[in-house]
Amino acid sequence: KNPQNMGAQFSRNIGILNSHGMYIAFLDDDDIWMPEKIERQMALFSDPEVGMVFCDGYSFEDGNMENKWEFREASIYDLPISLRLELFNDYIGSTSQALIRKECFAKVGMFDCDMPARQDYEMWLRICRYFKVVGCPEKLLLYRSHPGERISTNCDKCFNSYRLVLEKHKKEYD
């Protein structure tokens, strides 16, 4: 726990720096992993070039797990996510979907604490630049949708963040 709210990316960075394992996974407090999530994703690390594995999942309305829907309609699981693909669209998704080799952070750096939103997407771009990223098509995440403002639904924060992503990665858009 931080003495004051420094944002999720700050806490993720602290967690990465204090971790001792070879892999990093994030579970946001309002999301739920299926019991077999890590095991299924670890199987895809048999290729030493893979730096990150993401999974599929369902969204559900807070308090109603009976009504689930596809978390991400635009994901790709039959080929690696290249930097070019990820620049076109965020095929990877939320941090709760990812399992990442810790060595990736040594190469690409930490989450950008200056971004008001979409720090995950900007990190995925950096990882895709240097590492192979593959998806596990199994639905291994339950993503809780709830009313009220969230960073991901704040239009101003998202717009400003996409401008920062474009500015930081404009060379790759050529």
C-alpha atoms as a PDB file:
ATOM      1  CA  LYS A   1       0.000   0.000   0.000  1.00  0.00           C
ATOM      2  CA  ASN A   2       1.277   3.435  -0.928  1.00  0.00           C
ATOM      3  CA  PRO A   3       1.056   6.366   1.520  1.00  0.00           C
ATOM      4  CA  GLN A   4      -0.979   8.237  -1.123  1.00  0.00           C
ATOM      5  CA  ASN A   5      -2.626   7.260  -4.392  1.00  0.00           C
ATOM      6  CA  MET A   6       0.162   7.276  -6.973  1.00  0.00           C
ATOM      7  CA  GLY A   7      -1.786   5.393  -9.645  1.00  0.00           C
ATOM      8  CA  ALA A   8      -1.839   1.778 -10.742  1.00  0.00           C
ATOM      9  CA  GLN A   9       1.260   2.121 -12.923  1.00  0.00           C
ATOM     10  CA  PHE A  10       3.339   3.314  -9.950  1.00  0.00           C
ATOM     11  CA  SER A  11       2.201   0.328  -7.874  1.00  0.00           C
ATOM     12  CA  ARG A  12       2.871  -2.062 -10.766  1.00  0.00           C
ATOM     13  CA  ASN A  13       6.396  -0.687 -11.082  1.00  0.00           C
ATOM     14  CA  ILE A  14       7.013  -1.161  -7.341  1.00  0.00           C
ATOM     15  CA  GLY A  15       5.724  -4.726  -7.621  1.00  0.00           C
ATOM     16  CA  ILE A  16       8.012  -5.472 -10.570  1.00  0.00           C
ATOM     17  CA  LEU A  17      11.046  -4.029  -8.773  1.00  0.00           C
ATOM     18  CA  ASN A  18      10.320  -6.054  -5.629  1.00  0.00           C
ATOM     19  CA  SER A  19       9.539  -9.327  -7.388  1.00  0.00           C
ATOM     20  CA  HIS A  20      11.929 -12.275  -7.310  1.00  0.00           C
ATOM     21  CA  GLY A  21      10.419 -14.568  -9.950  1.00  0.00           C
ATOM     22  CA  MET A  22      11.092 -14.905 -13.657  1.00  0.00           C
ATOM     23  CA  TYR A  23       7.522 -13.965 -14.654  1.00  0.00           C
ATOM     24  CA  ILE A  24       5.233 -11.073 -13.792  1.00  0.00           C
ATOM     25  CA  ALA A  25       1.434 -11.123 -13.802  1.00  0.00           C
ATOM     26  CA  PHE A  26      -0.986  -8.418 -12.723  1.00  0.00           C
ATOM     27  CA  LEU A  27      -4.419  -8.917 -11.236  1.00  0.00           C
ATOM     28  CA  ASP A  28      -6.466  -5.752 -10.823  1.00  0.00           C
ATOM     29  CA  ASP A  29      -8.553  -5.874  -7.667  1.00  0.00           C
ATOM     30  CA  ASP A  30     -11.851  -5.971  -9.550  1.00  0.00           C
ATOM     31  CA  ASP A  31     -10.891  -8.750 -11.995  1.00  0.00           C
ATOM     32  CA  ILE A  32     -10.927 -12.525 -11.509  1.00  0.00           C
ATOM     33  CA  TRP A  33      -8.544 -15.135 -12.934  1.00  0.00           C
ATOM     34  CA  MET A  34      -9.666 -18.641 -13.783  1.00  0.00           C
ATOM     35  CA  PRO A  35      -7.724 -21.149 -11.619  1.00  0.00           C
ATOM     36  CA  GLU A  36      -5.815 -22.525 -14.639  1.00  0.00           C
ATOM     37  CA  LYS A  37      -4.802 -19.113 -16.103  1.00  0.00           C
ATOM     38  CA  ILE A  38      -1.109 -19.139 -15.235  1.00  0.00           C
ATOM     39  CA  GLU A  39      -0.641 -22.817 -16.113  1.00  0.00           C
ATOM     40  CA  ARG A  40      -2.220 -22.379 -19.574  1.00  0.00           C
ATOM     41  CA  GLN A  41      -0.192 -19.264 -20.312  1.00  0.00           C
ATOM     42  CA  MET A  42       3.087 -20.754 -19.052  1.00  0.00           C
ATOM     43  CA  ALA A  43       2.757 -23.539 -21.636  1.00  0.00           C
ATOM     44  CA  LEU A  44       3.176 -20.918 -24.381  1.00  0.00           C
ATOM     45  CA  PHE A  45       6.565 -19.815 -23.022  1.00  0.00           C
ATOM     46  CA  SER A  46       8.157 -23.010 -24.398  1.00  0.00           C
ATOM     47  CA  ASP A  47       9.366 -20.785 -27.238  1.00  0.00           C
ATOM     48  CA  PRO A  48      12.284 -18.812 -25.682  1.00  0.00           C
ATOM     49  CA  GLU A  49      11.525 -15.825 -27.928  1.00  0.00           C
ATOM     50  CA  VAL A  50       8.128 -15.293 -26.298  1.00  0.00           C
ATOM     51  CA  GLY A  51       8.243 -12.381 -23.879  1.00  0.00           C
ATOM     52  CA  MET A  52       4.547 -12.045 -23.140  1.00  0.00           C
ATOM     53  CA  VAL A  53       1.436 -14.212 -23.283  1.00  0.00           C
ATOM     54  CA  PHE A  54      -2.043 -12.728 -22.999  1.00  0.00           C
ATOM     55  CA  CYS A  55      -5.367 -14.526 -22.698  1.00  0.00           C
ATOM     56  CA  ASP A  56      -8.982 -14.112 -23.663  1.00  0.00           C
ATOM     57  CA  GLY A  57     -11.790 -13.514 -21.209  1.00  0.00           C
ATOM     58  CA  TYR A  58     -15.296 -12.396 -20.436  1.00  0.00           C
ATOM     59  CA  SER A  59     -16.706  -9.161 -19.103  1.00  0.00           C
ATOM     60  CA  PHE A  60     -19.492  -9.210 -16.573  1.00  0.00           C
ATOM     61  CA  GLU A  61     -21.648  -6.602 -14.915  1.00  0.00           C
ATOM     62  CA  ASP A  62     -20.667  -6.056 -11.294  1.00  0.00           C
ATOM     63  CA  GLY A  63     -22.876  -8.269  -9.140  1.00  0.00           C
ATOM     64  CA  ASN A  64     -24.156 -10.402 -12.043  1.00  0.00           C
ATOM     65  CA  MET A  65     -21.746 -13.115 -13.150  1.00  0.00           C
ATOM     66  CA  GLU A  66     -24.551 -14.927 -14.987  1.00  0.00           C
ATOM     67  CA  ASN A  67     -24.555 -12.336 -17.786  1.00  0.00           C
ATOM     68  CA  LYS A  68     -21.101 -12.547 -19.412  1.00  0.00           C
ATOM     69  CA  TRP A  69     -19.961 -11.294 -22.798  1.00  0.00           C
ATOM     70  CA  GLU A  70     -16.750 -11.341 -24.833  1.00  0.00           C
ATOM     71  CA  PHE A  71     -14.204  -9.110 -23.137  1.00  0.00           C
ATOM     72  CA  ARG A  72     -12.455  -8.132 -26.360  1.00  0.00           C
ATOM     73  CA  GLU A  73     -14.041  -8.673 -29.729  1.00  0.00           C
ATOM     74  CA  ALA A  74     -10.905  -7.675 -31.613  1.00  0.00           C
ATOM     75  CA  SER A  75      -8.174 -10.051 -30.477  1.00  0.00           C
ATOM     76  CA  ILE A  76      -5.847 -12.287 -32.453  1.00  0.00           C
ATOM     77  CA  TYR A  77      -4.779 -15.675 -31.146  1.00  0.00           C
ATOM     78  CA  ASP A  78      -3.559 -17.525 -34.235  1.00  0.00           C
ATOM     79  CA  LEU A  79      -0.374 -15.513 -34.838  1.00  0.00           C
ATOM     80  CA  PRO A  80       2.073 -13.447 -32.780  1.00  0.00           C
ATOM     81  CA  ILE A  81       1.192  -9.824 -32.124  1.00  0.00           C
ATOM     82  CA  SER A  82       3.826  -7.782 -33.916  1.00  0.00           C
ATOM     83  CA  LEU A  83       4.555  -4.150 -33.183  1.00  0.00           C
ATOM     84  CA  ARG A  84       2.858  -3.246 -36.465  1.00  0.00           C
ATOM     85  CA  LEU A  85      -0.328  -5.091 -35.489  1.00  0.00           C
ATOM     86  CA  GLU A  86      -0.374  -3.596 -31.996  1.00  0.00           C
ATOM     87  CA  LEU A  87       0.110  -0.084 -33.405  1.00  0.00           C
ATOM     88  CA  PHE A  88      -3.033  -0.625 -35.485  1.00  0.00           C
ATOM     89  CA  ASN A  89      -5.144  -1.807 -32.533  1.00  0.00           C
ATOM     90  CA  ASP A  90      -4.648  -2.932 -28.943  1.00  0.00           C
ATOM     91  CA  TYR A  91      -5.116  -6.668 -29.473  1.00  0.00           C
ATOM     92  CA  ILE A  92      -3.621  -7.540 -26.086  1.00  0.00           C
ATOM     93  CA  GLY A  93      -5.930  -5.749 -23.673  1.00  0.00           C
ATOM     94  CA  SER A  94      -5.752  -5.208 -19.944  1.00  0.00           C
ATOM     95  CA  THR A  95      -2.883  -5.886 -17.585  1.00  0.00           C
ATOM     96  CA  SER A  96      -4.907  -8.673 -15.934  1.00  0.00           C
ATOM     97  CA  GLN A  97      -4.669 -10.650 -19.200  1.00  0.00           C
ATOM     98  CA  ALA A  98      -0.871 -10.577 -19.432  1.00  0.00           C
ATOM     99  CA  LEU A  99       1.882 -12.851 -18.174  1.00  0.00           C
ATOM    100  CA  ILE A 100       5.317 -11.363 -18.901  1.00  0.00           C
ATOM    101  CA  ARG A 101       8.911 -12.521 -18.609  1.00  0.00           C
ATOM    102  CA  LYS A 102      10.501 -10.223 -16.044  1.00  0.00           C
ATOM    103  CA  GLU A 103      13.500  -9.709 -18.340  1.00  0.00           C
ATOM    104  CA  CYS A 104      11.206  -7.744 -20.690  1.00  0.00           C
ATOM    105  CA  PHE A 105      11.098  -4.875 -18.202  1.00  0.00           C
ATOM    106  CA  ALA A 106      14.911  -4.761 -18.054  1.00  0.00           C
ATOM    107  CA  LYS A 107      14.879  -4.214 -21.827  1.00  0.00           C
ATOM    108  CA  VAL A 108      11.859  -1.906 -22.300  1.00  0.00           C
ATOM    109  CA  GLY A 109      11.663  -0.086 -18.967  1.00  0.00           C
ATOM    110  CA  MET A 110       8.815   0.347 -16.532  1.00  0.00           C
ATOM    111  CA  PHE A 111       5.247   1.598 -16.898  1.00  0.00           C
ATOM    112  CA  ASP A 112       5.109   5.317 -17.716  1.00  0.00           C
ATOM    113  CA  CYS A 113       3.777   7.050 -14.603  1.00  0.00           C
ATOM    114  CA  ASP A 114       3.255  10.313 -16.506  1.00  0.00           C
ATOM    115  CA  MET A 115       0.540   8.909 -18.745  1.00  0.00           C
ATOM    116  CA  PRO A 116      -2.993   9.649 -17.467  1.00  0.00           C
ATOM    117  CA  ALA A 117      -4.367   6.398 -18.990  1.00  0.00           C
ATOM    118  CA  ARG A 118      -3.464   3.588 -21.430  1.00  0.00           C
ATOM    119  CA  GLN A 119      -0.129   2.895 -19.707  1.00  0.00           C
ATOM    120  CA  ASP A 120      -0.753  -0.782 -20.436  1.00  0.00           C
ATOM    121  CA  TYR A 121      -1.133  -0.220 -24.191  1.00  0.00           C
ATOM    122  CA  GLU A 122       2.010   1.893 -24.308  1.00  0.00           C
ATOM    123  CA  MET A 123       3.899  -0.861 -22.447  1.00  0.00           C
ATOM    124  CA  TRP A 124       2.580  -3.513 -24.860  1.00  0.00           C
ATOM    125  CA  LEU A 125       3.974  -1.482 -27.760  1.00  0.00           C
ATOM    126  CA  ARG A 126       7.413  -1.440 -26.168  1.00  0.00           C
ATOM    127  CA  ILE A 127       7.314  -5.167 -25.440  1.00  0.00           C
ATOM    128  CA  CYS A 128       6.118  -5.950 -28.987  1.00  0.00           C
ATOM    129  CA  ARG A 129       9.077  -4.001 -30.369  1.00  0.00           C
ATOM    130  CA  TYR A 130      11.605  -6.430 -28.854  1.00  0.00           C
ATOM    131  CA  PHE A 131       9.798  -9.654 -27.948  1.00  0.00           C
ATOM    132  CA  LYS A 132       7.422 -12.158 -29.433  1.00  0.00           C
ATOM    133  CA  VAL A 133       3.915 -11.769 -27.993  1.00  0.00           C
ATOM    134  CA  VAL A 134       1.364 -14.562 -28.303  1.00  0.00           C
ATOM    135  CA  GLY A 135      -2.197 -15.044 -27.179  1.00  0.00           C
ATOM    136  CA  CYS A 136      -3.918 -17.913 -25.435  1.00  0.00           C
ATOM    137  CA  PRO A 137      -7.482 -18.132 -26.844  1.00  0.00           C
ATOM    138  CA  GLU A 138      -8.926 -19.652 -23.686  1.00  0.00           C
ATOM    139  CA  LYS A 139     -11.229 -17.480 -21.598  1.00  0.00           C
ATOM    140  CA  LEU A 140      -9.102 -17.231 -18.463  1.00  0.00           C
ATOM    141  CA  LEU A 141     -10.135 -13.796 -17.160  1.00  0.00           C
ATOM    142  CA  LEU A 142     -13.346 -12.327 -15.835  1.00  0.00           C
ATOM    143  CA  TYR A 143     -13.251  -8.548 -16.263  1.00  0.00           C
ATOM    144  CA  ARG A 144     -15.663  -6.707 -13.992  1.00  0.00           C
ATOM    145  CA  SER A 145     -17.630  -3.884 -15.582  1.00  0.00           C
ATOM    146  CA  HIS A 146     -19.170  -1.425 -13.162  1.00  0.00           C
ATOM    147  CA  PRO A 147     -20.888   1.948 -13.311  1.00  0.00           C
ATOM    148  CA  GLY A 148     -19.131   5.158 -12.475  1.00  0.00           C
ATOM    149  CA  GLU A 149     -15.999   6.721 -13.824  1.00  0.00           C
ATOM    150  CA  ARG A 150     -12.968   4.603 -14.504  1.00  0.00           C
ATOM    151  CA  ILE A 151      -9.713   5.700 -16.063  1.00  0.00           C
ATOM    152  CA  SER A 152     -10.505   3.605 -19.140  1.00  0.00           C
ATOM    153  CA  THR A 153     -13.855   5.389 -19.643  1.00  0.00           C
ATOM    154  CA  ASN A 154     -12.593   8.953 -19.077  1.00  0.00           C
ATOM    155  CA  CYS A 155     -12.549  10.396 -22.608  1.00  0.00           C
ATOM    156  CA  ASP A 156     -10.171  13.264 -21.805  1.00  0.00           C
ATOM    157  CA  LYS A 157      -7.607  10.996 -20.142  1.00  0.00           C
ATOM    158  CA  CYS A 158      -7.817   8.447 -22.949  1.00  0.00           C
ATOM    159  CA  PHE A 159      -7.557  11.100 -25.688  1.00  0.00           C
ATOM    160  CA  ASN A 160      -4.532  12.728 -24.042  1.00  0.00           C
ATOM    161  CA  SER A 161      -2.951   9.327 -23.527  1.00  0.00           C
ATOM    162  CA  TYR A 162      -3.396   8.330 -27.165  1.00  0.00           C
ATOM    163  CA  ARG A 163      -1.747  11.623 -28.138  1.00  0.00           C
ATOM    164  CA  LEU A 164       1.203  10.707 -25.881  1.00  0.00           C
ATOM    165  CA  VAL A 165       1.355   7.198 -27.386  1.00  0.00           C
ATOM    166  CA  LEU A 166       1.422   8.698 -30.884  1.00  0.00           C
ATOM    167  CA  GLU A 167       4.124  11.153 -29.869  1.00  0.00           C
ATOM    168  CA  LYS A 168       6.266   8.451 -28.216  1.00  0.00           C
ATOM    169  CA  HIS A 169       5.886   5.939 -31.056  1.00  0.00           C
ATOM    170  CA  LYS A 170       5.474   8.155 -34.130  1.00  0.00           C
ATOM    171  CA  LYS A 171       8.560   6.652 -35.814  1.00  0.00           C
ATOM    172  CA  GLU A 172       6.868   3.256 -35.875  1.00  0.00           C
ATOM    173  CA  TYR A 173       3.762   4.618 -37.612  1.00  0.00           C
ATOM    174  CA  ASP A 174       5.726   5.289 -40.841  1.00  0.00           C
END
